Amino acid sequence: MPSAVDCRDTAAPRRKASFYLWCIVRADGLIRALCLSQTMITPAQYGETSWELGVQVDEKEGVESMRFKLRVAGDLHVGGLMLKLVEKISEFSDWSDHALWWEQRKCWLLKTHWTLDKYGIQADADLRYTPQHKPLLLQLPNMKTIKINVCFSSMVFKTVADICRQLNIRRPEELSLLKPPDDPSKKKKKKDKNSPQDDIFDIWDSANGGPGGTGSFCDPPGPMYSKTMTATYDENGMPMSATSLWFGENPLAKCQPNLPPAELAKMFEPLSLVDKATNNAGWLDSSRSLMEQDVQSSDRLLLRFKYNVFFDLNPKYDAVRITQLYEQARWAILLEEIDCTEEEMLMFASLQYHICKLTMSSEPRDNANEPEVDEVEAALSNLEVTLGGSHTDKFLEDITDIPQLADTLRLFRPKWLTLRPYKEYWFVFKDTNISYYKNKEASSGEPIEQFHLRGCEVVPDVNVTDKKFGIKLLIPVADGMNEVYIRCDNEMQYAKWKAACILASKGKTMAYSSYKSEVKNIHSFLQMKSLAPPPGHAIPDVDAMEMNAESFVSPRYAKKQKTKQLTTRILEAHQNIAHLSLMDAKMRFIKAWQSLPEFGIKYYIVRFKGSKKDEILGISYNRLIRIDMSTGLPVTTWRFANMKQWNVNWEVRQVMIEFDQSVSIAFCCLSCDCKVVHEFIGGYIFLSTRSKDQNETLDEDLFVKLTGGQE
């Protein structure tokens, strides 16, 4: 039997081992408990994984903004943030139009399912909870300013479409928004910002002589030009778009009276090509929203026809559109934004006088005296014109018997340092080609030269008063354009040859059904430009006429003429168009504007690849023009019809275009971002896809693909 001492010595190591084991288990439990406590975040420990986010809340216009601090985490989605914010505001209001705007990044947080981490929002972010629809001061083409609510979060393309819907303007894809050029004089006039001329003017009440206005738009010019107008809505909150507003009742369909000469002189400023390039740099990016382009509430923008391809102008549905087009054309002439000759200036002045006279007439338009139009017959006629034929038997006859022109004309080929005059040749126009021979007898042999007119540019070179009837042809070749001048002897000869050239430039022959109508239109246009009164009409009595002639011409031109002499010439030209109705006169003015050589050209300062000097790039609806900045003369012309593809290197901001016959160009834009030029090219290609058999729904996806780029 062992001793007591031996028993103690045997049990001691066991007790010690048990104690150590207990300590290990206890320590493990404490560690597990500590870990568990760290995974469960208590309110006190929440600040370690969240942060305070500042949000400014904008309410109605004129109400001071509120600022709130919210504790958020990165996994909170934007919709949850907006819900938290509204709960904290604790004010009963309609917040459905509000959205979050990130000031530093200049972007809207419209994807409410995205988390703050996905957007990259951290504690230093400055957010605004602001309405998406805000008031905007919009200057229309007629120089009047309206105040209208627009969406600041949609891309500009959609915003313009919504504006045009409210104003009853069809084909909104032709318009866009332009930032007004910086005016140094405005810095001196900041103290007059709240002057009475900024009072809101209600366009709809003013048309009816209601309390919001001062009568009709045809009242004599005065403070009306500086007032603003507000679009009104019906009882359901929808913009007023009644059928009657498409016709004469819409105030925007009425022409504005011409300004007094003194007021017009204040607005006039001679523009060089560089000035025009600077003004054209302000077009907004159609694929981005207004606020992304630093446009704020109640800022002033210009609504203008950007793309000069006016599709399907119909007086029955386009009263507002035609009037605003006329107004944009009228101001372009008066402010000399586009060059025209003295003869053309007088023609435009006579049309303005006629339109103003009809607009100011106190007699209401009697629609009962107009012949009623059968809509079915009109639709069939439009279909006939669209298909390019009249009667079937006549169409078949045209196919088998293509007419041709042959006559004695004069030719001039401009070359450097040459003063050679026009020389007579025998010309033959067949199919889409012009051939010329030494004389009529030699026409059975080989021609001296043959011009292929498909894709060429036809420019009038006419002065009716001096009996000058010329046609300037810009014929595409591999390295640009060849310039050819052809001189006709009389009006009818000019009309026939020019009509044939226009059709040939489109790849069509004189067998096409519209040839005769084209000849007729050109001939009537020449008669309209004639300053001599038609046979049987007496010379007007200037003293008996109340007319401010200087209001109808540009200030620079008015200085060259005495008032009485200018009035006489305008009245003489007016007798040739006095029979036109108001709508016909507007359409004639628009067509005459379109016939000017510089019509629709937007200028930009660029630097071509490989060149060491700045040059001007002109962009028109059908061509690009390289222009020497010092002389203003065109160097090379490239037509869109010959373009194979274009690309933009967004890293170096360079536009690259490839044409037929292995011709390629590349340039960087200096007066604007390359996105502006890229959008013009893509926009014109987009507009070329339109056809009458389509509905009026815009293919927004195609527009974005062609103009949006891959920035």
Short mmCIF file of N, CA, C and O in Angstrom, two decimals, residues 546-652:
data_model
loop_
_atom_site.label_atom_id
_atom_site.label_comp_id
_atom_site.label_asym_id
_atom_site.label_seq_id
_atom_site.Cartn_x
_atom_site.Cartn_y
_atom_site.Cartn_z
N GLU A 546 -46.82 104.59 -97.31
CA GLU A 546 -46.22 104.68 -95.99
C GLU A 546 -45.36 103.44 -95.77
O GLU A 546 -45.87 102.35 -95.55
N MET A 547 -44.06 103.65 -95.84
CA MET A 547 -43.15 102.49 -95.80
C MET A 547 -41.80 102.93 -95.26
O MET A 547 -41.24 103.94 -95.69
N ASN A 548 -41.29 102.18 -94.31
CA ASN A 548 -39.96 102.43 -93.75
C ASN A 548 -39.00 101.45 -94.41
O ASN A 548 -38.79 100.34 -93.92
N ALA A 549 -38.45 101.85 -95.53
CA ALA A 549 -37.69 100.92 -96.37
C ALA A 549 -36.46 100.37 -95.66
O ALA A 549 -36.06 99.22 -95.90
N GLU A 550 -35.83 101.16 -94.78
CA GLU A 550 -34.60 100.71 -94.13
C GLU A 550 -34.85 99.53 -93.19
O GLU A 550 -33.90 98.85 -92.79
N SER A 551 -36.10 99.26 -92.84
CA SER A 551 -36.41 98.13 -91.96
C SER A 551 -36.34 96.80 -92.68
O SER A 551 -36.31 95.75 -92.03
N PHE A 552 -36.31 96.81 -94.02
CA PHE A 552 -36.38 95.58 -94.79
C PHE A 552 -35.05 95.16 -95.41
O PHE A 552 -34.99 94.16 -96.11
N VAL A 553 -34.00 95.95 -95.16
CA VAL A 553 -32.67 95.61 -95.69
C VAL A 553 -31.67 95.70 -94.54
O VAL A 553 -31.96 96.26 -93.48
N SER A 554 -30.49 95.16 -94.76
CA SER A 554 -29.46 95.20 -93.72
C SER A 554 -28.97 96.64 -93.54
O SER A 554 -28.98 97.43 -94.48
N PRO A 555 -28.54 97.01 -92.32
CA PRO A 555 -28.08 98.38 -92.08
C PRO A 555 -26.95 98.81 -93.00
O PRO A 555 -26.89 99.97 -93.42
N ARG A 556 -26.06 97.88 -93.31
CA ARG A 556 -24.94 98.25 -94.19
C ARG A 556 -25.42 98.60 -95.58
O ARG A 556 -24.91 99.53 -96.21
N TYR A 557 -26.40 97.84 -96.07
CA TYR A 557 -26.93 98.13 -97.40
C TYR A 557 -27.77 99.41 -97.38
O TYR A 557 -27.78 100.16 -98.36
N ALA A 558 -28.49 99.67 -96.28
CA ALA A 558 -29.33 100.87 -96.20
C ALA A 558 -28.50 102.15 -96.30
O ALA A 558 -28.99 103.17 -96.80
N LYS A 559 -27.24 102.09 -95.84
CA LYS A 559 -26.40 103.28 -95.91
C LYS A 559 -25.99 103.63 -97.33
O LYS A 559 -25.62 104.77 -97.63
N LYS A 560 -26.05 102.66 -98.22
CA LYS A 560 -25.63 102.89 -99.61
C LYS A 560 -26.71 103.56 -100.45
O LYS A 560 -26.43 104.05 -101.54
N GLN A 561 -27.94 103.55 -99.96
CA GLN A 561 -29.07 104.04 -100.75
C GLN A 561 -29.77 105.18 -100.02
O GLN A 561 -29.86 105.18 -98.79
N LYS A 562 -30.27 106.13 -100.78
CA LYS A 562 -31.14 107.15 -100.20
C LYS A 562 -32.51 106.52 -99.95
O LYS A 562 -32.94 105.62 -100.66
N THR A 563 -33.20 107.03 -98.93
CA THR A 563 -34.46 106.42 -98.51
C THR A 563 -35.47 106.36 -99.64
O THR A 563 -36.11 105.32 -99.88
N LYS A 564 -35.61 107.47 -100.37
CA LYS A 564 -36.61 107.50 -101.44
C LYS A 564 -36.25 106.54 -102.57
O LYS A 564 -37.11 105.85 -103.13
N GLN A 565 -34.97 106.50 -102.90
CA GLN A 565 -34.52 105.59 -103.96
C GLN A 565 -34.73 104.13 -103.55
O GLN A 565 -35.18 103.30 -104.35
N LEU A 566 -34.41 103.81 -102.29
CA LEU A 566 -34.56 102.45 -101.79
C LEU A 566 -36.04 102.05 -101.78
O LEU A 566 -36.40 100.94 -102.17
N THR A 567 -36.91 102.97 -101.36
CA THR A 567 -38.35 102.69 -101.32
C THR A 567 -38.87 102.41 -102.73
O THR A 567 -39.67 101.47 -102.94
N THR A 568 -38.43 103.21 -103.70
CA THR A 568 -38.87 103.01 -105.09
C THR A 568 -38.48 101.64 -105.60
O THR A 568 -39.30 100.93 -106.21
N ARG A 569 -37.26 101.24 -105.35
CA ARG A 569 -36.78 99.96 -105.88
C ARG A 569 -37.50 98.78 -105.21
O ARG A 569 -37.80 97.79 -105.86
N ILE A 570 -37.78 98.91 -103.91
CA ILE A 570 -38.50 97.83 -103.22
C ILE A 570 -39.93 97.72 -103.75
O ILE A 570 -40.44 96.61 -104.00
N LEU A 571 -40.58 98.86 -103.96
CA LEU A 571 -41.97 98.83 -104.45
C LEU A 571 -42.04 98.31 -105.88
O LEU A 571 -43.00 97.63 -106.27
N GLU A 572 -41.04 98.63 -106.70
CA GLU A 572 -41.01 98.11 -108.06
C GLU A 572 -40.85 96.59 -108.05
O GLU A 572 -41.52 95.88 -108.81
N ALA A 573 -39.96 96.09 -107.18
CA ALA A 573 -39.79 94.64 -107.08
C ALA A 573 -41.03 93.98 -106.47
O ALA A 573 -41.37 92.85 -106.82
N HIS A 574 -41.74 94.71 -105.62
CA HIS A 574 -42.94 94.15 -104.97
C HIS A 574 -44.05 93.87 -105.97
O HIS A 574 -44.85 92.94 -105.78
N GLN A 575 -44.12 94.63 -107.05
CA GLN A 575 -45.19 94.43 -108.02
C GLN A 575 -45.11 93.06 -108.69
O GLN A 575 -46.12 92.55 -109.18
N ASN A 576 -43.91 92.44 -108.69
CA ASN A 576 -43.78 91.12 -109.29
C ASN A 576 -44.30 90.00 -108.39
O ASN A 576 -44.54 88.88 -108.86
N ILE A 577 -44.47 90.28 -107.10
CA ILE A 577 -44.91 89.24 -106.18
C ILE A 577 -46.17 89.66 -105.42
O ILE A 577 -46.55 89.01 -104.44
N ALA A 578 -46.80 90.73 -105.85
CA ALA A 578 -47.97 91.27 -105.12
C ALA A 578 -49.16 90.31 -105.14
O ALA A 578 -50.06 90.43 -104.30
N HIS A 579 -49.18 89.36 -106.08
CA HIS A 579 -50.31 88.44 -106.19
C HIS A 579 -50.20 87.26 -105.23
O HIS A 579 -51.15 86.48 -105.09
N LEU A 580 -49.06 87.10 -104.56
CA LEU A 580 -48.84 85.92 -103.70
C LEU A 580 -49.66 86.02 -102.42
O LEU A 580 -49.84 87.10 -101.85
N SER A 581 -50.13 84.86 -101.96
CA SER A 581 -50.78 84.80 -100.65
C SER A 581 -49.72 84.85 -99.56
O SER A 581 -48.52 84.75 -99.84
N LEU A 582 -50.15 84.97 -98.31
CA LEU A 582 -49.21 85.08 -97.20
C LEU A 582 -48.33 83.83 -97.10
O LEU A 582 -47.11 83.93 -96.97
N MET A 583 -48.94 82.65 -97.15
CA MET A 583 -48.17 81.41 -97.03
C MET A 583 -47.25 81.21 -98.23
O MET A 583 -46.09 80.78 -98.08
N ASP A 584 -47.74 81.54 -99.43
CA ASP A 584 -46.90 81.41 -100.63
C ASP A 584 -45.69 82.34 -100.55
O ASP A 584 -44.58 81.98 -100.97
N ALA A 585 -45.90 83.53 -100.02
CA ALA A 585 -44.80 84.49 -99.90
C ALA A 585 -43.74 83.97 -98.93
O ALA A 585 -42.53 84.11 -99.17
N LYS A 586 -44.17 83.38 -97.83
CA LYS A 586 -43.21 82.81 -96.88
C LYS A 586 -42.42 81.67 -97.52
O LYS A 586 -41.19 81.57 -97.36
N MET A 587 -43.13 80.81 -98.25
CA MET A 587 -42.46 79.69 -98.91
C MET A 587 -41.47 80.19 -99.96
O MET A 587 -40.37 79.64 -100.11
N ARG A 588 -41.84 81.24 -100.71
CA ARG A 588 -40.93 81.82 -101.71
C ARG A 588 -39.68 82.37 -101.02
O ARG A 588 -38.57 82.24 -101.54
N PHE A 589 -39.88 83.02 -99.88
CA PHE A 589 -38.73 83.58 -99.16
C PHE A 589 -37.79 82.47 -98.72
O PHE A 589 -36.57 82.58 -98.86
N ILE A 590 -38.35 81.38 -98.18
CA ILE A 590 -37.52 80.26 -97.72
C ILE A 590 -36.76 79.63 -98.89
O ILE A 590 -35.57 79.32 -98.79
N LYS A 591 -37.45 79.44 -100.02
CA LYS A 591 -36.80 78.83 -101.19
C LYS A 591 -35.70 79.74 -101.73
O LYS A 591 -34.65 79.26 -102.18
N ALA A 592 -35.95 81.06 -101.73
CA ALA A 592 -34.92 82.00 -102.19
C ALA A 592 -33.72 81.96 -101.26
O ALA A 592 -32.56 82.04 -101.71
N TRP A 593 -33.97 81.85 -99.97
CA TRP A 593 -32.89 81.73 -98.98
C TRP A 593 -32.08 80.46 -99.24
O TRP A 593 -30.84 80.46 -99.18
N GLN A 594 -32.77 79.36 -99.55
CA GLN A 594 -32.09 78.09 -99.82
C GLN A 594 -31.25 78.14 -101.09
O GLN A 594 -30.30 77.37 -101.23
N SER A 595 -31.61 79.02 -102.01
CA SER A 595 -30.88 79.09 -103.29
C SER A 595 -29.59 79.89 -103.19
O SER A 595 -28.80 79.89 -104.14
N LEU A 596 -29.34 80.58 -102.09
CA LEU A 596 -28.11 81.36 -101.94
C LEU A 596 -26.91 80.42 -101.85
O LEU A 596 -26.99 79.36 -101.24
N PRO A 597 -25.79 80.80 -102.46
CA PRO A 597 -24.62 79.90 -102.48
C PRO A 597 -24.13 79.49 -101.11
O PRO A 597 -23.65 78.37 -100.93
N GLU A 598 -24.22 80.37 -100.11
CA GLU A 598 -23.69 80.06 -98.79
C GLU A 598 -24.75 79.48 -97.85
O GLU A 598 -24.50 79.35 -96.65
N PHE A 599 -25.91 79.13 -98.37
CA PHE A 599 -26.98 78.64 -97.51
C PHE A 599 -26.56 77.37 -96.76
O PHE A 599 -26.01 76.44 -97.36
N GLY A 600 -26.83 77.37 -95.46
CA GLY A 600 -26.65 76.17 -94.65
C GLY A 600 -25.24 75.81 -94.29
O GLY A 600 -25.00 74.76 -93.70
N ILE A 601 -24.26 76.66 -94.60
CA ILE A 601 -22.87 76.33 -94.31
C ILE A 601 -22.52 76.81 -92.91
O ILE A 601 -22.70 77.97 -92.58
N LYS A 602 -22.01 75.90 -92.08
CA LYS A 602 -21.52 76.22 -90.74
C LYS A 602 -19.99 76.18 -90.78
O LYS A 602 -19.41 75.22 -91.30
N TYR A 603 -19.37 77.21 -90.21
CA TYR A 603 -17.91 77.35 -90.32
C TYR A 603 -17.24 77.01 -88.99
O TYR A 603 -17.73 77.37 -87.91
N TYR A 604 -16.06 76.34 -89.10
CA TYR A 604 -15.28 76.00 -87.91
C TYR A 604 -13.79 76.15 -88.24
O TYR A 604 -13.37 75.90 -89.38
N ILE A 605 -13.02 76.53 -87.23
CA ILE A 605 -11.57 76.65 -87.39
C ILE A 605 -10.94 75.30 -87.07
O ILE A 605 -11.17 74.74 -86.00
N VAL A 606 -10.15 74.77 -88.01
CA VAL A 606 -9.54 73.45 -87.85
C VAL A 606 -8.07 73.51 -88.24
O VAL A 606 -7.60 74.49 -88.84
N ARG A 607 -7.36 72.46 -87.93
CA ARG A 607 -5.98 72.27 -88.37
C ARG A 607 -5.90 70.89 -89.03
O ARG A 607 -6.05 69.87 -88.36
N PHE A 608 -5.69 70.89 -90.35
CA PHE A 608 -5.62 69.62 -91.08
C PHE A 608 -4.30 68.92 -90.78
O PHE A 608 -3.26 69.56 -90.55
N LYS A 609 -4.35 67.60 -90.79
CA LYS A 609 -3.16 66.80 -90.54
C LYS A 609 -2.11 67.07 -91.62
O LYS A 609 -2.41 67.03 -92.82
N GLY A 610 -0.90 67.37 -91.21
CA GLY A 610 0.16 67.67 -92.14
C GLY A 610 0.27 69.14 -92.48
O GLY A 610 1.23 69.55 -93.14
N SER A 611 -0.68 69.96 -92.05
CA SER A 611 -0.66 71.40 -92.32
C SER A 611 -0.12 72.14 -91.10
O SER A 611 -0.30 71.71 -89.96
N LYS A 612 0.51 73.28 -91.34
CA LYS A 612 1.08 74.07 -90.26
C LYS A 612 0.28 75.34 -89.99
O LYS A 612 0.68 76.15 -89.15
N LYS A 613 -0.84 75.52 -90.67
CA LYS A 613 -1.64 76.74 -90.46
C LYS A 613 -3.10 76.38 -90.21
O LYS A 613 -3.58 75.31 -90.60
N ASP A 614 -3.78 77.30 -89.54
CA ASP A 614 -5.20 77.12 -89.28
C ASP A 614 -6.01 77.41 -90.53
O ASP A 614 -5.67 78.32 -91.32
N GLU A 615 -7.08 76.65 -90.73
CA GLU A 615 -7.95 76.85 -91.88
C GLU A 615 -9.41 76.79 -91.43
O GLU A 615 -9.72 76.44 -90.28
N ILE A 616 -10.30 77.15 -92.34
CA ILE A 616 -11.74 77.12 -92.07
C ILE A 616 -12.34 75.87 -92.73
O ILE A 616 -12.05 75.58 -93.89
N LEU A 617 -13.15 75.15 -91.96
CA LEU A 617 -13.91 74.03 -92.51
C LEU A 617 -15.37 74.42 -92.56
O LEU A 617 -15.96 74.78 -91.53
N GLY A 618 -15.96 74.38 -93.75
CA GLY A 618 -17.38 74.64 -93.91
C GLY A 618 -18.14 73.32 -94.01
O GLY A 618 -17.74 72.42 -94.77
N ILE A 619 -19.21 73.19 -93.24
CA ILE A 619 -20.03 71.97 -93.25
C ILE A 619 -21.42 72.34 -93.75
O ILE A 619 -22.11 73.17 -93.16
N SER A 620 -21.84 71.71 -94.84
CA SER A 620 -23.17 71.92 -95.39
C SER A 620 -23.92 70.59 -95.36
O SER A 620 -23.39 69.58 -94.91
N TYR A 621 -25.15 70.62 -95.85
CA TYR A 621 -25.97 69.41 -95.80
C TYR A 621 -25.48 68.33 -96.75
O TYR A 621 -25.84 67.16 -96.61
N ASN A 622 -24.62 68.70 -97.73
CA ASN A 622 -24.19 67.71 -98.71
C ASN A 622 -22.69 67.68 -98.95
O ASN A 622 -22.21 66.91 -99.77
N ARG A 623 -21.93 68.50 -98.23
CA ARG A 623 -20.50 68.56 -98.54
C ARG A 623 -19.70 69.18 -97.40
O ARG A 623 -20.25 69.83 -96.50
N LEU A 624 -18.39 68.96 -97.44
CA LEU A 624 -17.42 69.63 -96.59
C LEU A 624 -16.55 70.52 -97.47
O LEU A 624 -16.16 70.11 -98.57
N ILE A 625 -16.23 71.72 -97.00
CA ILE A 625 -15.47 72.68 -97.80
C ILE A 625 -14.24 73.11 -97.01
O ILE A 625 -14.36 73.57 -95.87
N ARG A 626 -13.09 72.98 -97.61
CA ARG A 626 -11.84 73.48 -97.03
C ARG A 626 -11.61 74.90 -97.55
O ARG A 626 -11.52 75.11 -98.77
N ILE A 627 -11.51 75.86 -96.65
CA ILE A 627 -11.47 77.28 -97.02
C ILE A 627 -10.21 77.91 -96.47
O ILE A 627 -9.84 77.70 -95.31
N ASP A 628 -9.54 78.70 -97.31
CA ASP A 628 -8.36 79.44 -96.88
C ASP A 628 -8.79 80.58 -95.95
O ASP A 628 -9.63 81.40 -96.32
N MET A 629 -8.24 80.64 -94.75
CA MET A 629 -8.69 81.62 -93.77
C MET A 629 -8.34 83.05 -94.18
O MET A 629 -9.10 83.99 -93.90
N SER A 630 -7.24 83.24 -94.85
CA SER A 630 -6.81 84.60 -95.20
C SER A 630 -7.61 85.18 -96.37
O SER A 630 -7.93 86.37 -96.38
N THR A 631 -7.95 84.35 -97.33
CA THR A 631 -8.67 84.85 -98.52
C THR A 631 -10.16 84.57 -98.49
O THR A 631 -10.93 85.24 -99.17
N GLY A 632 -10.58 83.57 -97.71
CA GLY A 632 -11.99 83.19 -97.69
C GLY A 632 -12.43 82.39 -98.89
O GLY A 632 -13.62 82.13 -99.08
N LEU A 633 -11.49 81.95 -99.73
CA LEU A 633 -11.81 81.21 -100.94
C LEU A 633 -11.75 79.71 -100.68
O LEU A 633 -10.88 79.23 -99.93
N PRO A 634 -12.65 78.93 -101.29
CA PRO A 634 -12.61 77.47 -101.10
C PRO A 634 -11.40 76.85 -101.78
O PRO A 634 -11.01 77.25 -102.88
N VAL A 635 -10.79 75.91 -101.10
CA VAL A 635 -9.62 75.21 -101.63
C VAL A 635 -10.02 73.86 -102.20
O VAL A 635 -9.67 73.50 -103.33
N THR A 636 -10.78 73.10 -101.44
CA THR A 636 -11.22 71.76 -101.84
C THR A 636 -12.61 71.51 -101.29
O THR A 636 -12.98 72.03 -100.23
N THR A 637 -13.38 70.72 -102.01
CA THR A 637 -14.73 70.34 -101.56
C THR A 637 -14.86 68.82 -101.62
O THR A 637 -14.44 68.20 -102.59
N TRP A 638 -15.41 68.25 -100.56
CA TRP A 638 -15.68 66.81 -100.53
C TRP A 638 -17.17 66.62 -100.26
O TRP A 638 -17.72 67.22 -99.33
N ARG A 639 -17.81 65.79 -101.05
CA ARG A 639 -19.25 65.57 -100.91
C ARG A 639 -19.52 64.34 -100.04
O ARG A 639 -18.79 63.35 -100.06
N PHE A 640 -20.61 64.44 -99.26
CA PHE A 640 -21.01 63.31 -98.42
C PHE A 640 -21.35 62.08 -99.26
O PHE A 640 -21.20 60.94 -98.81
N ALA A 641 -21.81 62.32 -100.50
CA ALA A 641 -22.17 61.20 -101.36
C ALA A 641 -20.97 60.31 -101.68
O ALA A 641 -21.12 59.13 -101.98
N ASN A 642 -19.76 60.89 -101.61
CA ASN A 642 -18.55 60.13 -101.90
C ASN A 642 -17.85 59.63 -100.65
O ASN A 642 -16.76 59.06 -100.73
N MET A 643 -18.45 59.84 -99.48
CA MET A 643 -17.82 59.46 -98.22
C MET A 643 -18.06 57.98 -97.93
O MET A 643 -19.19 57.49 -98.02
N LYS A 644 -17.01 57.26 -97.58
CA LYS A 644 -17.12 55.84 -97.26
C LYS A 644 -17.30 55.63 -95.76
O LYS A 644 -18.11 54.82 -95.33
N GLN A 645 -16.53 56.35 -94.94
CA GLN A 645 -16.65 56.21 -93.50
C GLN A 645 -15.96 57.39 -92.82
O GLN A 645 -15.16 58.09 -93.43
N TRP A 646 -16.31 57.60 -91.55
CA TRP A 646 -15.60 58.60 -90.76
C TRP A 646 -15.42 58.06 -89.34
O TRP A 646 -16.24 57.29 -88.85
N ASN A 647 -14.33 58.46 -88.70
CA ASN A 647 -14.01 58.01 -87.35
C ASN A 647 -13.50 59.20 -86.54
O ASN A 647 -13.07 60.21 -87.10
N VAL A 648 -13.57 59.04 -85.23
CA VAL A 648 -13.06 60.06 -84.33
C VAL A 648 -12.12 59.40 -83.34
O VAL A 648 -12.48 58.42 -82.69
N ASN A 649 -10.90 59.93 -83.24
CA ASN A 649 -9.97 59.50 -82.21
C ASN A 649 -10.22 60.39 -80.99
O ASN A 649 -9.78 61.54 -80.95
N TRP A 650 -10.96 59.85 -80.01
CA TRP A 650 -11.38 60.67 -78.88
C TRP A 650 -10.22 61.05 -77.96
O TRP A 650 -10.34 62.01 -77.19
N GLU A 651 -9.12 60.32 -78.03
CA GLU A 651 -7.98 60.64 -77.17
C GLU A 651 -7.28 61.91 -77.63
O GLU A 651 -6.95 62.78 -76.82
N VAL A 652 -7.05 62.04 -78.94
CA VAL A 652 -6.38 63.24 -79.47
C VAL A 652 -7.38 64.20 -80.10
O VAL A 652 -6.98 65.22 -80.66
#
